[in-house]
Structure formats: structure tokens, C-alpha cells
């Protein structure tokens, strides 16, 4: 179900999918998505998925909900659950409206029902970028999210995993000379130049992309810093990023460290939003 | 036979004006006067002042009282300034935050100048903390350690939930997140089992699932119950980390400050408390530098609040700053309201509410004058609500406590500040009119205890060489202070009550380098001219014949009395006609002014004395059988005072004796029962008033004024009056008794009774006595039974009968 935020939707605009629920992590991801959409002049597509596992659990008399504030247990049925999900969807939409209204962004919001991962993957197929909230780790959802992000990247979608905090600083982009790195660089320049900001380009020793970077950034009014990494391993990234404050880390999906550790791990390691550029992105 | 009076002599010209000889002054101009200090004839007041100021004990405060214009303010101020300059500079007082009880700010006493130093030092410290603390919290070390704490907490949660999930998974149960909490549900594969499939499960398996669910749910509840405790531990770990970092960041800064003020234990204690507070509340400093993502407006507002918090929390409120003082303070509080005396707690409006903090506490005059002297106008103090009570409370307690009137009167019960009271050591000098002093003494039992020293400024002074010299000093001082030209000896001699400034103006108009006697005279004359329009109108009424005053000829039962009018600080005199009528009666002298309620009590008293005088002199052995009426003709306003009582008596004697009174005279003076003429006020103005009328009509022979002899010393008549008296156009007669006066007025001897009490025939007294005796006889005849009346009294008998009936 689409609910357009503006009368006419520009089909040429990039589309950013933001799966929403009512958690703090989801709200943090929404804020980052709004900033990114503003810089990329993209359309934000909110998605709320009614988990059918919850609806089915409501049909089982043996299931109870343990309230997270009081730790008390109470019975619930399918009707209760549907009502709660409707309310949660309404709150998610209200958050989307509140965050986008100041920026004057195009937005849509829809509610879907089914398996969360399946429906999210399906929705991500059509968009240019999906912004995922970091899992709290409380329910072991980290594993599911990692799995989902891997599948998303396999589907060649750009995936951004939100950090838990917001920092100010440069956009950092790892450039290893690959075609995906080229694309990551383009996106980084696009995101940085909106504010006339700074771009930190992390060059791998094997790449010699300084000239290429300067060529792409010419005329964008950007201040570009370069750092050369001894290799593209995670600890090399850490040594740089712990010194330099950044607001967004853009990585090509071809990075071995990424493939080895998963983007969730990288996001939690640096506590910054990590944007991974797949083939499609 | 009428016996003529011996000719009485008028006063000589030199008795009419007490001249100050410029030659007697020991200087040519006031420029030669070296000592410009001095107080005019106030020896008693000076002695009391020295006594009061010399006793440095509580309650020995001064009440300086005396008439306006006696130099109370300037003199006491001068004395205090001189005295205070030689006394030590009192302490500074600061108010600082009481970190334990914010509603009771702490007062700190410091040597003069140290308060300012402390305030600036703490302000600099806070500025440094504003950058030092955020820097410490932005350091990589801090961030890493904080993240480690957060991570530990997360891991702790993850571990327990992962373990629960693991155990649940082994039992084909999954943990689900719902919008309101967590739920456990049996699964088949990755999906929650549907009800139909669950119902088809073997009962044993279903029961086992339900038992497992119950067990796991119990574990889940236990985990969730533990979460707040773990969160609390996380927060406490972070807080301890914050303390450690802050302690490190601020330690060296505060150590340096403590070292600077180590001689002052109160400051050291305050800095220790400040250090603890900063460590416990470092977030106030961090909030300034932290941006709340995406909410710029709120960030700005939050930063503003953070700044305000800092200002409120760590500011040193310098209540009393004596850094620039060179002696004890002398403060004159021109507007002694309650708040201006004891200080005030100010408020600012914020979001519709009035809020305050200790930095908004302002000291009052008591704070500023502490250690010195505070001058207050008593009248202003008493007319300001609760100001006198507030002052007394401070003096009685020995402390000044800043409280709003609302608190004092319990009108408001909202939470407010109660700053620590400050010990009071000062001398209060109240200045006011004598009636205020006596009224307070009578009505306020605490007044005498608090103001033990009465400084009484007299309204006049003896004129002698010493006071003349002092007067010259004062004039010289005034000329210097007001940047006037010097006054020459003639000007000083001429200056009595008119301002030196006005004389200076007239001197400017002339080319003289000094103010001369002529300048002073011109100032006096022009001042009179500016204000005497009412006098002119009043005299014009007489000269045009609208107000009937005779200045020549003779009339029975009619006399010119003299009265004074004072309006707007200007007094002038003028004559009024008094007439008297007598007839047989019961010894009553009717004061018509009183009958119509135009006469005041003093006037009535004077008239009643007349009856007593008549009875005592003429009717000792018989009833006083007259009925007399006295009236101030053409008087339409109220009159009071007894200065016309002698004139009324002369008028009455004229009416009784049938002797006419010479209308060329005007009379003033009160009289007692024995016929002695007593002094009155405004003698100069009265004489000048009648003189002006006579002069305006053209002098005729014999014109003059009768005054009490005891008023001779008050004579300072205008030069033209003195000149007229010198030329014989006018005369002033001083009389001691009614007998002397009546002889002048009638030209007939008053007559002295012989050994048998008989007055010589033809004298005023004999005529009066005869008339009174006749009246008494007539009255006795009328009072007899009808058969004893002779024929000649038949008509009268009928009249008296009527009268008797009327009386009955």
C-alpha cells in the first residue's frame, strides 16, 4: 500500500527504503536515511511489516507476552496483536512524517504483512539503497540481520547499516580501484558535496586512485584528504578511523574484510553508519 | 474730669534694628576666612553627636532632630565624612551557592578587595572548566572506556538472550519481539506453528511444549526483571568514570585557586564544595558542547540553559564591594523603602513563571553601610511601608537578612531563597523633625532602646562675636562650595536668612568682584517682590477702603489689631479691626469668632482671660454684670492665637469707659489675667504691615504700633520703617502692662487704685469701674421683686421680667 507524501513522485529520483518499527534503532536509522535522502535528493520509502509469526502466536492459547517494562506476563490473541501492530505502524508512519517534513522530502509509506526478512528482501529488490537499523542484539536478531544484509548485497542493492551514534566529520570512502569502489567513490562525492564538506579517501596500497579521485571530484567544491592503508583488513581501517572523526563510511562490496566479517560487525566496530555499495548501487 | 496721660516715649531708632557692624568682622571678604568649617550655634547638638559617634556599641544610634534649615543634614554629613575617612574599610561580602541546600545561599566575609578578586577568579575558573571538561570527555580514552562499559552491558544482555534463544531453539520454541514486549512461541522450521498444527500434535508433545514454554517464560521474566538493575549498574559505572575524568580535568585548576585563597577558610571550604559539585555535575559543562542531532533549535535553547545553569550555580554574587573605599562608608539612603534598606531578591519571568537564584540577590543600604554609617530621613523612613520595622528588626537582631516583604508578612508560601544573614555593625543616623522624635519616643517602646542618642538642633542661636565669626565661616564655606564670589564683610553682616546664591546673582549683574551688602539687600528685596503679591492685594483692600481700617481719628470700642499670615514660606502682617459692645449682663464676654467656629482655642483662651482680668481688677466685691461681645470685623477665615488679646482688652475698656481709642495706633500683644502684656511672634511683620498701610495713605501725626516690651529684642525692622521712626513719621511703643497701653491709646491716665482700692476720678480704670458698678446696681435693681421697684424702672422691669422669663 503506497501513501505518497507528495502529489507527484519523480521516477528519476533515487529510492531509499527504510524498514520501520517502533524501536530506538529503527528511529536512528530513519534519521540517517533522511539525511542521506536529503543529500542525494532521493525519495524515502517507509516500510512497516506486520510479522505473521506474531499473528500466529496470538492464535496459540499457550503463548503469553512478557512486558518489557514490568516483566509481567499476559495472554494475547490475534485481534490484540493486530491492534498492536496497527498502532505500531501508525507510530512508524508518524515518525517518518515528522522526520521528512522539515527537509521537504518525497516519501511514501506502506504496511506489508508476512515474514519480516522475506518481505524486506522483496521490497529491497526495487530500490537503490536500503537503510537498516542496527540490531540491539537482545533477541539474537544480529544473526538474522547479517544474513539479510548478505542476501541484500548479493542482490546487488546498496545497504546502509545505521550506527548507534551520530558524529560529525568527513565522509570516508575506501577506494581499491575496483568498479564497485568507483561507484562507492561517486556516491561518496555525491553525498559529501551537498554540504561542501570533506571527503576522506582511504586508498589501498595496491590502488593508485588519487588521480582518478581528483578527476571525479573536480568542480564539486570538496576538500579531499587521502590516507593510504597498508592493506584492506579491518584493523587497518580501525587504525585510521579511530584517529579521524567520520560521519559515514562507504565501502565497496568487494572488500575482503567486509566479506569476512560482515557489515554488521564493521558498523558496530566503528559505531558509524556503513554504506556498502553493491553492484546495483 | 478726665485726667490726661503723661506722654509715653516711643522706642529709639537704634532699638528697632540690631545692626551688625561690618567693621566688627575680622575680615574684608570671605576669601580671607581660612577655616570654612563650622556649625552655627549648635553646641548641644555637636556635643551629642560626638558622644553618639564615639560610642561604638549597638543601639547607640542617633536621632538628629531640629527645625528645617538648621543645617542638620549638611553638618552631620560633614562630621561623618571626616570621621569615617579615618576609620578602617569594612569587609567585602559575597553570596555563593550552597551546594547542600540551594535555598540558603552562603555568605562569605572577606577583607576589602578580596571579594572582587574571588568573583573574578571563580568566573575565570568556570570559563576554563567550560573547555577543560568537554575536552576531557571528548578524548579517545574516555570514549573508549565509556563504550567498553556500554558494550559490557550489551554483551551481558546479548548473552542471556542468546542463551535463552538457544535453549528455546532446542525445544522448538522461538523468542518474538512484539510491540509491547517479548513472547515465546513454538515453531516449526522458521515459522511459528499454526493453531491447527499445534492441535494435531500428540498430547504428550503438546504438554511438553506448554511446560517448556512456561519454564522459558519464567526465565524470560527473570531476565527482564534483571535488566533495570544491570542498567543501573551501567549508569553507575559511567557516572564513576565521569567523576574520575572530571576530577582529573578540574583538579589542578581548583588546586591553584585554593592556594590563592588559602588564608580564607570560608573560601577554601566553598572551593572544596564547588569541586565536589563540579565532579558530580559535569554534565552541565558537557551539555554545552554536545549537539542533539537534528534539533538545532533545541540545541541552542539547551546551550542557553546550560550557560544559565553555570551562571546560577557557580557565580560569586559580590554583595558588598569595598575595594575602592578609603575609609568607613557613609551612605545616605534617599529612598528608604524596605527593599532598599535590607536588600531584595529579584526574579525573572521564564515560561510564564517567576524564577530566581542567589545571583539575583541584591544588597541594601544596610549592607553598603555596614561597618560605617547610614543616614536616613526619618519622615521618608516612616512613610515607607514596613521600612521602619525592617530597620528595627535588623538593629535588634544584629543581623541583616534579605527577605521579601511577602516572606516577612507570610503573604506568599512559595519556595524562595533564604540567604544567610550578615552580621551588622553600623551606626544609624536618623534625621527628622522634633515632633517625629517625640512621637516615636512616646509610641514605640523599642525606639528609645535603639536610638539612645538624641541630637537636638536648636532653632536659633545667640548672637555674639563667636557666632558671628562662625557665621562668616559658614558663608565662606558656602561661597567656596557653590563657587560663588567672595562675600565682603558688609554682605555677611547683611545676610541673615536669605540665600547666598541669590545675592551672587545680583552681584553678577553688577561689576563688583565681591558680593556686597547692597547685593544682599537687592536679593532680599527682589525675593520679597517675587512672593508678596498676596500682601499687596491685602493692603490694597485696605487702602481702597474695601476693608475698613482707620488710621486716624478716635473711636469708642474700636481698635486696630495686628495679625500675621504665612503662606509658602513668606510671612506678612496687616491690621484688622476689632470692635467691642457692652451692656448689662451676667459677666460674659462673647467671642463671636468662637460662636461661629472661626476662632481657634488659643484665641478663645485669650478672650476668656479678659473676663478674669475685668473681674479681678474691677469687680472683686460685686458680680461682673456685663455682657460684652468682641468681633474681628471683616474676617471671613479662621483666626487663632492670643496675640490680639491685649487689643481686645483695650477695645473692651474703651467700650466700658466710653473713652475713644486713637485709630492712628495698631496694637499687638497677648495679655494675662493680671494685665501684663506678653510677647508675641512675627512682631516685625506686624509692625511693617501697619507701617505700609500708613505710608500708602500718607503719614499722619502720631501713627505707630504698640508692642509688648518683651518683644524689643526681636525687632529687626526694615530700613524704611527705621527711617520713618527716625524722622518722627512713625513710632513704636513698647508696653509692659495694659495700663501703659491704654494711656497711649486713649491719652487718659489709666489710674492706680489708692489704699482703699479706689481709682482716681477721671482715669480709665475709674470710668470702667464706675460703669461696671452701675451695671451691677442696675442688675440688682432688676432682680428685686416688682413692688420694690421705683417708677422710673417700670419699663426696665418689664424688660428684665421678660428676660428672666426667657432665662427660666
mmCIF file of C-alpha atoms in Angstrom, chain A residues 23 53-54 56-57 59-60 62-68 71-73 76 81 84-85 136-139 165-168 242, chain B residues 140 143 157-158 161 165 175-178 180-185 190-193 195 213 217 220-221 224-225 291 293-294:
data_model
loop_
_atom_site.group_PDB
_atom_site.id
_atom_site.type_symbol
_atom_site.label_atom_id
_atom_site.label_comp_id
_atom_site.label_asym_id
_atom_site.label_seq_id
_atom_site.Cartn_x
_atom_site.Cartn_y
_atom_site.Cartn_z
ATOM 1 C CA UNK A 23 12.370 0.592 18.224
ATOM 2 C CA UNK A 53 4.743 -15.068 13.230
ATOM 3 C CA UNK A 54 3.322 -12.715 15.837
ATOM 4 C CA UNK A 56 0.059 -16.832 14.553
ATOM 5 C CA UNK A 57 1.429 -16.721 18.089
ATOM 6 C CA UNK A 59 -3.768 -17.737 17.936
ATOM 7 C CA UNK A 60 -1.986 -20.056 20.339
ATOM 8 C CA UNK A 62 -0.273 -21.227 25.328
ATOM 9 C CA UNK A 63 1.579 -18.071 24.260
ATOM 10 C CA UNK A 64 1.865 -15.054 26.526
ATOM 11 C CA UNK A 65 3.604 -11.725 26.152
ATOM 12 C CA UNK A 66 6.116 -10.662 28.773
ATOM 13 C CA UNK A 67 6.033 -6.908 29.039
ATOM 14 C CA UNK A 68 9.440 -5.363 28.705
ATOM 15 C CA UNK A 71 8.265 -8.148 33.331
ATOM 16 C CA UNK A 72 4.699 -9.329 33.859
ATOM 17 C CA UNK A 73 3.112 -11.883 31.531
ATOM 18 C CA UNK A 76 -2.999 -12.154 23.985
ATOM 19 C CA UNK A 81 -1.765 -8.462 18.158
ATOM 20 C CA UNK A 84 -0.894 -3.528 18.469
ATOM 21 C CA UNK A 85 0.696 -3.851 15.068
ATOM 22 C CA UNK A 136 20.055 -4.325 19.663
ATOM 23 C CA UNK A 137 21.377 -7.828 19.954
ATOM 24 C CA UNK A 138 18.720 -8.509 22.535
ATOM 25 C CA UNK A 139 16.893 -11.118 20.588
ATOM 26 C CA UNK A 165 25.523 7.497 17.320
ATOM 27 C CA UNK A 166 25.925 10.460 15.127
ATOM 28 C CA UNK A 167 29.313 12.021 14.623
ATOM 29 C CA UNK A 168 30.411 14.986 12.631
ATOM 30 C CA UNK A 242 39.938 5.881 15.302
ATOM 31 C CA UNK B 140 39.585 8.989 22.837
ATOM 32 C CA UNK B 143 35.127 7.430 24.701
ATOM 33 C CA UNK B 157 22.100 -8.762 27.638
ATOM 34 C CA UNK B 158 23.027 -10.473 24.441
ATOM 35 C CA UNK B 161 19.041 -13.563 25.466
ATOM 36 C CA UNK B 165 17.114 -18.257 22.496
ATOM 37 C CA UNK B 175 11.576 -15.650 21.021
ATOM 38 C CA UNK B 176 9.493 -12.979 19.335
ATOM 39 C CA UNK B 177 9.523 -9.236 19.731
ATOM 40 C CA UNK B 178 6.037 -7.744 19.926
ATOM 41 C CA UNK B 180 4.629 -4.344 23.839
ATOM 42 C CA UNK B 181 7.207 -6.867 24.900
ATOM 43 C CA UNK B 182 8.568 -10.326 24.191
ATOM 44 C CA UNK B 183 6.753 -13.562 23.566
ATOM 45 C CA UNK B 184 7.749 -17.215 23.281
ATOM 46 C CA UNK B 185 6.061 -19.373 20.701
ATOM 47 C CA UNK B 190 11.439 -20.780 10.977
ATOM 48 C CA UNK B 191 7.742 -20.170 11.403
ATOM 49 C CA UNK B 192 5.513 -20.142 14.436
ATOM 50 C CA UNK B 193 3.338 -23.210 14.397
ATOM 51 C CA UNK B 195 -3.110 -23.482 15.830
ATOM 52 C CA UNK B 213 7.035 -22.528 27.245
ATOM 53 C CA UNK B 217 8.707 -17.693 30.026
ATOM 54 C CA UNK B 220 12.442 -14.599 30.364
ATOM 55 C CA UNK B 221 10.613 -12.751 33.100
ATOM 56 C CA UNK B 224 13.687 -8.786 32.128
ATOM 57 C CA UNK B 225 13.470 -8.146 35.847
ATOM 58 C CA UNK B 291 24.766 18.681 19.767
ATOM 59 C CA UNK B 293 21.225 15.582 16.319
ATOM 60 C CA UNK B 294 18.766 17.259 14.018
#
